[in-house]
Amino acid sequence: MSDPSLRLPNTQFCAVLNLGVLPLVAPPLPTRFALPVLDAQWLEDGAAIYIGFEEGELHFDVSERGIEHHFHNVDGVDSDISPWPSADTEALLAWAGPFVRHVSELLEELTMDAAEAAEWSALGLTVYATSPPEPTQLEVVDLELEGEQMMLPWLGAGHVGHDHIDGPNHPIALLWNAQHEEPDLPLATAWTDPASGQPAVLARPQVDWDAVGLPEAEVLEWLEGLYLNHHLLADPEELILRAGLERIAGIR
């Protein structure tokens, strides 16, 4: 298990963003939809916007053709059938329409601002402010960024990399090669322990640890930290983007 004493402390971060004219003008959300999980992806030909709940997800595709939507059930499978009663679905769609139109109009800029703000946070800065070309009403969004596991660089022989593999609980393989920078020999596997939510690791059999240049235990500890930082801790860019979406939705 990764040593929590080696985690950097969480930091408070302030992002000053252009979120358009707020508050959002939209019908109220029903009580059962009060805390949606919001996400969005800007694409060259439009946008994808997600509004999620425990029972399922509402997914919008925005393009030159207009706005289309479908549902995902609790297993993530696409469906044209809502997981909620018709009256609740109608109320959700009535709120989501103005939200999606508002977000899609500024998502490209918001995505770039979130990426730049994440770069600022990586430099140790605690405040980011966008720079609109003309006077604009901006929103101050405060959030907490999780501290990473402190890690040494790879100190063994050769080169390492990692790759996603098929299977439950988001497994990855730690790959290694002694000669070149394209690792291809699996050393170990890491995944999310569903009981603890922490990294679990397992070495592959018949690995020549002398050739690797580090003992098995040290490699597994290094892999735990890698998995925690890159696959379990929330990405600052995603957190900043979602914080902006939540402010637009009126839930932050």
PDB file of C-alpha atoms in Angstrom, residues 16-189:
ATOM      1  CA  VAL A  16     -10.871  32.910 -12.488  1.00  0.00           C
ATOM      2  CA  LEU A  17     -12.787  31.819 -15.587  1.00  0.00           C
ATOM      3  CA  ASN A  18     -15.053  33.154 -18.302  1.00  0.00           C
ATOM      4  CA  LEU A  19     -18.268  31.182 -17.793  1.00  0.00           C
ATOM      5  CA  GLY A  20     -20.603  33.413 -19.751  1.00  0.00           C
ATOM      6  CA  VAL A  21     -23.561  35.340 -18.376  1.00  0.00           C
ATOM      7  CA  LEU A  22     -24.763  33.746 -15.147  1.00  0.00           C
ATOM      8  CA  PRO A  23     -26.997  32.699 -13.450  1.00  0.00           C
ATOM      9  CA  LEU A  24     -28.163  30.219 -16.068  1.00  0.00           C
ATOM     10  CA  VAL A  25     -31.728  30.877 -17.194  1.00  0.00           C
ATOM     11  CA  ALA A  26     -33.365  27.452 -17.085  1.00  0.00           C
ATOM     12  CA  PRO A  27     -36.249  25.634 -15.407  1.00  0.00           C
ATOM     13  CA  PRO A  28     -35.364  24.223 -11.974  1.00  0.00           C
ATOM     14  CA  LEU A  29     -34.016  20.715 -11.632  1.00  0.00           C
ATOM     15  CA  PRO A  30     -36.208  18.219  -9.743  1.00  0.00           C
ATOM     16  CA  THR A  31     -34.895  17.404  -6.279  1.00  0.00           C
ATOM     17  CA  ARG A  32     -33.751  13.924  -7.337  1.00  0.00           C
ATOM     18  CA  PHE A  33     -31.385  15.550  -9.872  1.00  0.00           C
ATOM     19  CA  ALA A  34     -29.919  18.136  -7.491  1.00  0.00           C
ATOM     20  CA  LEU A  35     -26.312  16.857  -7.625  1.00  0.00           C
ATOM     21  CA  PRO A  36     -25.400  15.825 -11.181  1.00  0.00           C
ATOM     22  CA  VAL A  37     -21.926  14.656 -12.160  1.00  0.00           C
ATOM     23  CA  LEU A  38     -20.991  16.942 -15.026  1.00  0.00           C
ATOM     24  CA  ASP A  39     -18.389  16.459 -17.719  1.00  0.00           C
ATOM     25  CA  ALA A  40     -17.771  17.828 -21.195  1.00  0.00           C
ATOM     26  CA  GLN A  41     -15.380  17.305 -24.073  1.00  0.00           C
ATOM     27  CA  TRP A  42     -14.696  19.842 -26.772  1.00  0.00           C
ATOM     28  CA  LEU A  43     -14.276  18.311 -30.214  1.00  0.00           C
ATOM     29  CA  GLU A  44     -13.194  19.891 -33.484  1.00  0.00           C
ATOM     30  CA  ASP A  45     -16.658  19.308 -34.944  1.00  0.00           C
ATOM     31  CA  GLY A  46     -18.648  20.076 -31.807  1.00  0.00           C
ATOM     32  CA  ALA A  47     -18.907  18.936 -28.219  1.00  0.00           C
ATOM     33  CA  ALA A  48     -19.929  16.022 -26.017  1.00  0.00           C
ATOM     34  CA  ILE A  49     -21.608  16.900 -22.722  1.00  0.00           C
ATOM     35  CA  TYR A  50     -22.472  14.425 -19.970  1.00  0.00           C
ATOM     36  CA  ILE A  51     -24.915  14.757 -17.090  1.00  0.00           C
ATOM     37  CA  GLY A  52     -24.639  11.730 -14.807  1.00  0.00           C
ATOM     38  CA  PHE A  53     -26.472  10.262 -11.813  1.00  0.00           C
ATOM     39  CA  GLU A  54     -26.434   6.969  -9.917  1.00  0.00           C
ATOM     40  CA  GLU A  55     -29.239   5.555 -12.073  1.00  0.00           C
ATOM     41  CA  GLY A  56     -27.744   6.522 -15.415  1.00  0.00           C
ATOM     42  CA  GLU A  57     -26.449   9.309 -17.629  1.00  0.00           C
ATOM     43  CA  LEU A  58     -27.801  11.799 -20.122  1.00  0.00           C
ATOM     44  CA  HIS A  59     -25.392  12.348 -23.022  1.00  0.00           C
ATOM     45  CA  PHE A  60     -25.563  15.215 -25.539  1.00  0.00           C
ATOM     46  CA  ASP A  61     -23.764  15.446 -28.885  1.00  0.00           C
ATOM     47  CA  VAL A  62     -23.492  18.998 -30.217  1.00  0.00           C
ATOM     48  CA  SER A  63     -22.557  19.545 -33.869  1.00  0.00           C
ATOM     49  CA  GLU A  64     -23.455  21.650 -36.892  1.00  0.00           C
ATOM     50  CA  ARG A  65     -26.475  19.382 -37.308  1.00  0.00           C
ATOM     51  CA  GLY A  66     -27.819  20.526 -33.940  1.00  0.00           C
ATOM     52  CA  ILE A  67     -28.105  18.945 -30.495  1.00  0.00           C
ATOM     53  CA  GLU A  68     -28.903  15.262 -30.080  1.00  0.00           C
ATOM     54  CA  HIS A  69     -29.198  13.235 -26.894  1.00  0.00           C
ATOM     55  CA  HIS A  70     -29.364   9.670 -25.693  1.00  0.00           C
ATOM     56  CA  PHE A  71     -29.121   7.870 -22.365  1.00  0.00           C
ATOM     57  CA  HIS A  72     -26.639   5.518 -20.743  1.00  0.00           C
ATOM     58  CA  ASN A  73     -27.987   2.959 -18.292  1.00  0.00           C
ATOM     59  CA  VAL A  74     -26.279   2.159 -15.005  1.00  0.00           C
ATOM     60  CA  ASP A  75     -23.886  -0.214 -16.826  1.00  0.00           C
ATOM     61  CA  GLY A  76     -22.863   2.506 -19.256  1.00  0.00           C
ATOM     62  CA  VAL A  77     -24.704   0.996 -22.235  1.00  0.00           C
ATOM     63  CA  ASP A  78     -26.232   3.432 -24.750  1.00  0.00           C
ATOM     64  CA  SER A  79     -30.012   3.503 -24.843  1.00  0.00           C
ATOM     65  CA  ASP A  80     -32.823   5.571 -26.333  1.00  0.00           C
ATOM     66  CA  ILE A  81     -34.909   4.762 -23.256  1.00  0.00           C
ATOM     67  CA  SER A  82     -34.571   6.964 -20.178  1.00  0.00           C
ATOM     68  CA  PRO A  83     -33.717   5.261 -16.865  1.00  0.00           C
ATOM     69  CA  TRP A  84     -36.102   7.683 -15.130  1.00  0.00           C
ATOM     70  CA  PRO A  85     -39.890   8.124 -15.149  1.00  0.00           C
ATOM     71  CA  SER A  86     -41.243  10.201 -18.030  1.00  0.00           C
ATOM     72  CA  ALA A  87     -42.152  13.256 -15.942  1.00  0.00           C
ATOM     73  CA  ASP A  88     -38.692  13.384 -14.353  1.00  0.00           C
ATOM     74  CA  THR A  89     -37.052  12.871 -17.744  1.00  0.00           C
ATOM     75  CA  GLU A  90     -39.006  15.771 -19.252  1.00  0.00           C
ATOM     76  CA  ALA A  91     -37.994  18.039 -16.364  1.00  0.00           C
ATOM     77  CA  LEU A  92     -34.345  17.001 -16.681  1.00  0.00           C
ATOM     78  CA  LEU A  93     -34.343  17.643 -20.429  1.00  0.00           C
ATOM     79  CA  ALA A  94     -36.001  21.033 -19.923  1.00  0.00           C
ATOM     80  CA  TRP A  95     -33.119  22.074 -17.634  1.00  0.00           C
ATOM     81  CA  ALA A  96     -30.412  20.375 -19.672  1.00  0.00           C
ATOM     82  CA  GLY A  97     -31.281  22.151 -22.935  1.00  0.00           C
ATOM     83  CA  PRO A  98     -30.250  25.654 -21.756  1.00  0.00           C
ATOM     84  CA  PHE A  99     -27.265  24.208 -19.867  1.00  0.00           C
ATOM     85  CA  VAL A 100     -25.941  22.363 -22.923  1.00  0.00           C
ATOM     86  CA  ARG A 101     -26.405  25.356 -25.230  1.00  0.00           C
ATOM     87  CA  HIS A 102     -24.623  27.627 -22.739  1.00  0.00           C
ATOM     88  CA  VAL A 103     -21.705  25.224 -22.224  1.00  0.00           C
ATOM     89  CA  SER A 104     -21.243  24.387 -25.902  1.00  0.00           C
ATOM     90  CA  GLU A 105     -20.825  28.062 -26.814  1.00  0.00           C
ATOM     91  CA  LEU A 106     -17.840  28.550 -24.490  1.00  0.00           C
ATOM     92  CA  LEU A 107     -16.459  25.015 -24.114  1.00  0.00           C
ATOM     93  CA  GLU A 108     -13.487  25.489 -26.439  1.00  0.00           C
ATOM     94  CA  GLU A 109     -12.234  28.482 -24.443  1.00  0.00           C
ATOM     95  CA  LEU A 110     -13.058  26.831 -21.107  1.00  0.00           C
ATOM     96  CA  THR A 111     -11.156  23.680 -22.094  1.00  0.00           C
ATOM     97  CA  MET A 112      -8.054  25.682 -23.001  1.00  0.00           C
ATOM     98  CA  ASP A 113      -8.314  27.724 -19.797  1.00  0.00           C
ATOM     99  CA  ALA A 114      -8.600  24.553 -17.692  1.00  0.00           C
ATOM    100  CA  ALA A 115      -5.485  23.110 -19.348  1.00  0.00           C
ATOM    101  CA  GLU A 116      -3.540  26.334 -18.800  1.00  0.00           C
ATOM    102  CA  ALA A 117      -4.731  26.581 -15.194  1.00  0.00           C
ATOM    103  CA  ALA A 118      -3.563  23.007 -14.559  1.00  0.00           C
ATOM    104  CA  GLU A 119      -0.131  23.966 -15.901  1.00  0.00           C
ATOM    105  CA  TRP A 120      -0.042  26.906 -13.488  1.00  0.00           C
ATOM    106  CA  SER A 121      -0.948  24.640 -10.574  1.00  0.00           C
ATOM    107  CA  ALA A 122       1.857  22.225 -11.556  1.00  0.00           C
ATOM    108  CA  LEU A 123       4.270  25.143 -11.237  1.00  0.00           C
ATOM    109  CA  GLY A 124       3.133  25.706  -7.657  1.00  0.00           C
ATOM    110  CA  LEU A 125       0.924  28.706  -8.406  1.00  0.00           C
ATOM    111  CA  THR A 126      -2.352  28.939  -6.506  1.00  0.00           C
ATOM    112  CA  VAL A 127      -4.325  31.413  -8.642  1.00  0.00           C
ATOM    113  CA  TYR A 128      -5.084  31.360 -12.364  1.00  0.00           C
ATOM    114  CA  ALA A 129      -6.937  34.085 -14.265  1.00  0.00           C
ATOM    115  CA  THR A 130      -8.012  33.907 -17.877  1.00  0.00           C
ATOM    116  CA  SER A 131      -7.338  36.894 -20.131  1.00  0.00           C
ATOM    117  CA  PRO A 132     -10.394  37.707 -22.255  1.00  0.00           C
ATOM    118  CA  PRO A 133      -9.798  40.053 -25.223  1.00  0.00           C
ATOM    119  CA  GLU A 134     -12.356  42.549 -23.915  1.00  0.00           C
ATOM    120  CA  PRO A 135     -13.946  43.407 -20.556  1.00  0.00           C
ATOM    121  CA  THR A 136     -15.937  40.381 -19.453  1.00  0.00           C
ATOM    122  CA  GLN A 137     -17.682  39.318 -16.256  1.00  0.00           C
ATOM    123  CA  LEU A 138     -15.503  36.543 -14.808  1.00  0.00           C
ATOM    124  CA  GLU A 139     -16.279  33.936 -12.163  1.00  0.00           C
ATOM    125  CA  VAL A 140     -14.009  32.998  -9.244  1.00  0.00           C
ATOM    126  CA  VAL A 141     -14.019  29.234  -8.689  1.00  0.00           C
ATOM    127  CA  ASP A 142     -12.247  27.756  -5.646  1.00  0.00           C
ATOM    128  CA  LEU A 143     -11.363  24.068  -5.487  1.00  0.00           C
ATOM    129  CA  GLU A 144      -9.045  21.608  -3.755  1.00  0.00           C
ATOM    130  CA  LEU A 145      -6.391  19.710  -5.706  1.00  0.00           C
ATOM    131  CA  GLU A 146      -5.147  16.386  -4.344  1.00  0.00           C
ATOM    132  CA  GLY A 147      -1.468  15.973  -3.521  1.00  0.00           C
ATOM    133  CA  GLU A 148       0.499  13.439  -5.541  1.00  0.00           C
ATOM    134  CA  GLN A 149       2.563  10.562  -4.223  1.00  0.00           C
ATOM    135  CA  MET A 150       6.214  11.621  -4.093  1.00  0.00           C
ATOM    136  CA  MET A 151       8.203   9.372  -6.419  1.00  0.00           C
ATOM    137  CA  LEU A 152      11.786   8.931  -7.510  1.00  0.00           C
ATOM    138  CA  PRO A 153      12.456   8.596 -11.237  1.00  0.00           C
ATOM    139  CA  TRP A 154      13.012   5.066 -12.513  1.00  0.00           C
ATOM    140  CA  LEU A 155      16.347   3.993 -11.009  1.00  0.00           C
ATOM    141  CA  GLY A 156      16.572   0.525 -12.514  1.00  0.00           C
ATOM    142  CA  ALA A 157      18.209  -0.549 -15.735  1.00  0.00           C
ATOM    143  CA  GLY A 158      16.698   0.077 -19.133  1.00  0.00           C
ATOM    144  CA  HIS A 159      13.434   1.890 -19.744  1.00  0.00           C
ATOM    145  CA  VAL A 160       9.898   1.501 -18.384  1.00  0.00           C
ATOM    146  CA  GLY A 161       6.456   2.465 -19.599  1.00  0.00           C
ATOM    147  CA  HIS A 162       2.917   1.398 -18.950  1.00  0.00           C
ATOM    148  CA  ASP A 163      -0.104   0.424 -20.986  1.00  0.00           C
ATOM    149  CA  HIS A 164      -3.787  -0.172 -20.308  1.00  0.00           C
ATOM    150  CA  ILE A 165      -4.942  -3.768 -20.517  1.00  0.00           C
ATOM    151  CA  ASP A 166      -8.404  -5.297 -20.708  1.00  0.00           C
ATOM    152  CA  GLY A 167     -10.029  -6.315 -17.454  1.00  0.00           C
ATOM    153  CA  PRO A 168     -12.057  -5.077 -14.509  1.00  0.00           C
ATOM    154  CA  ASN A 169     -10.893  -2.312 -12.126  1.00  0.00           C
ATOM    155  CA  HIS A 170      -8.803  -0.408 -14.691  1.00  0.00           C
ATOM    156  CA  PRO A 171      -5.638  -2.560 -14.879  1.00  0.00           C
ATOM    157  CA  ILE A 172      -2.360  -1.414 -16.405  1.00  0.00           C
ATOM    158  CA  ALA A 173       0.826  -3.316 -17.204  1.00  0.00           C
ATOM    159  CA  LEU A 174       4.278  -2.023 -16.273  1.00  0.00           C
ATOM    160  CA  LEU A 175       6.486  -2.660 -19.313  1.00  0.00           C
ATOM    161  CA  TRP A 176      10.287  -2.745 -19.465  1.00  0.00           C
ATOM    162  CA  ASN A 177      13.100  -3.094 -21.956  1.00  0.00           C
ATOM    163  CA  ALA A 178      16.820  -3.116 -21.288  1.00  0.00           C
ATOM    164  CA  GLN A 179      17.977  -1.836 -24.684  1.00  0.00           C
ATOM    165  CA  HIS A 180      15.592   0.774 -26.083  1.00  0.00           C
ATOM    166  CA  GLU A 181      12.920   3.277 -25.152  1.00  0.00           C
ATOM    167  CA  GLU A 182       9.964   1.199 -26.351  1.00  0.00           C
ATOM    168  CA  PRO A 183       9.278  -1.072 -23.351  1.00  0.00           C
ATOM    169  CA  ASP A 184       7.517  -4.288 -24.279  1.00  0.00           C
ATOM    170  CA  LEU A 185       8.320  -6.860 -21.565  1.00  0.00           C
ATOM    171  CA  PRO A 186       5.705  -6.965 -18.753  1.00  0.00           C
ATOM    172  CA  LEU A 187       7.112  -6.746 -15.219  1.00  0.00           C
ATOM    173  CA  ALA A 188       3.957  -6.295 -13.143  1.00  0.00           C
ATOM    174  CA  THR A 189       0.284  -5.352 -13.191  1.00  0.00           C
TER     175      THR A 189
END
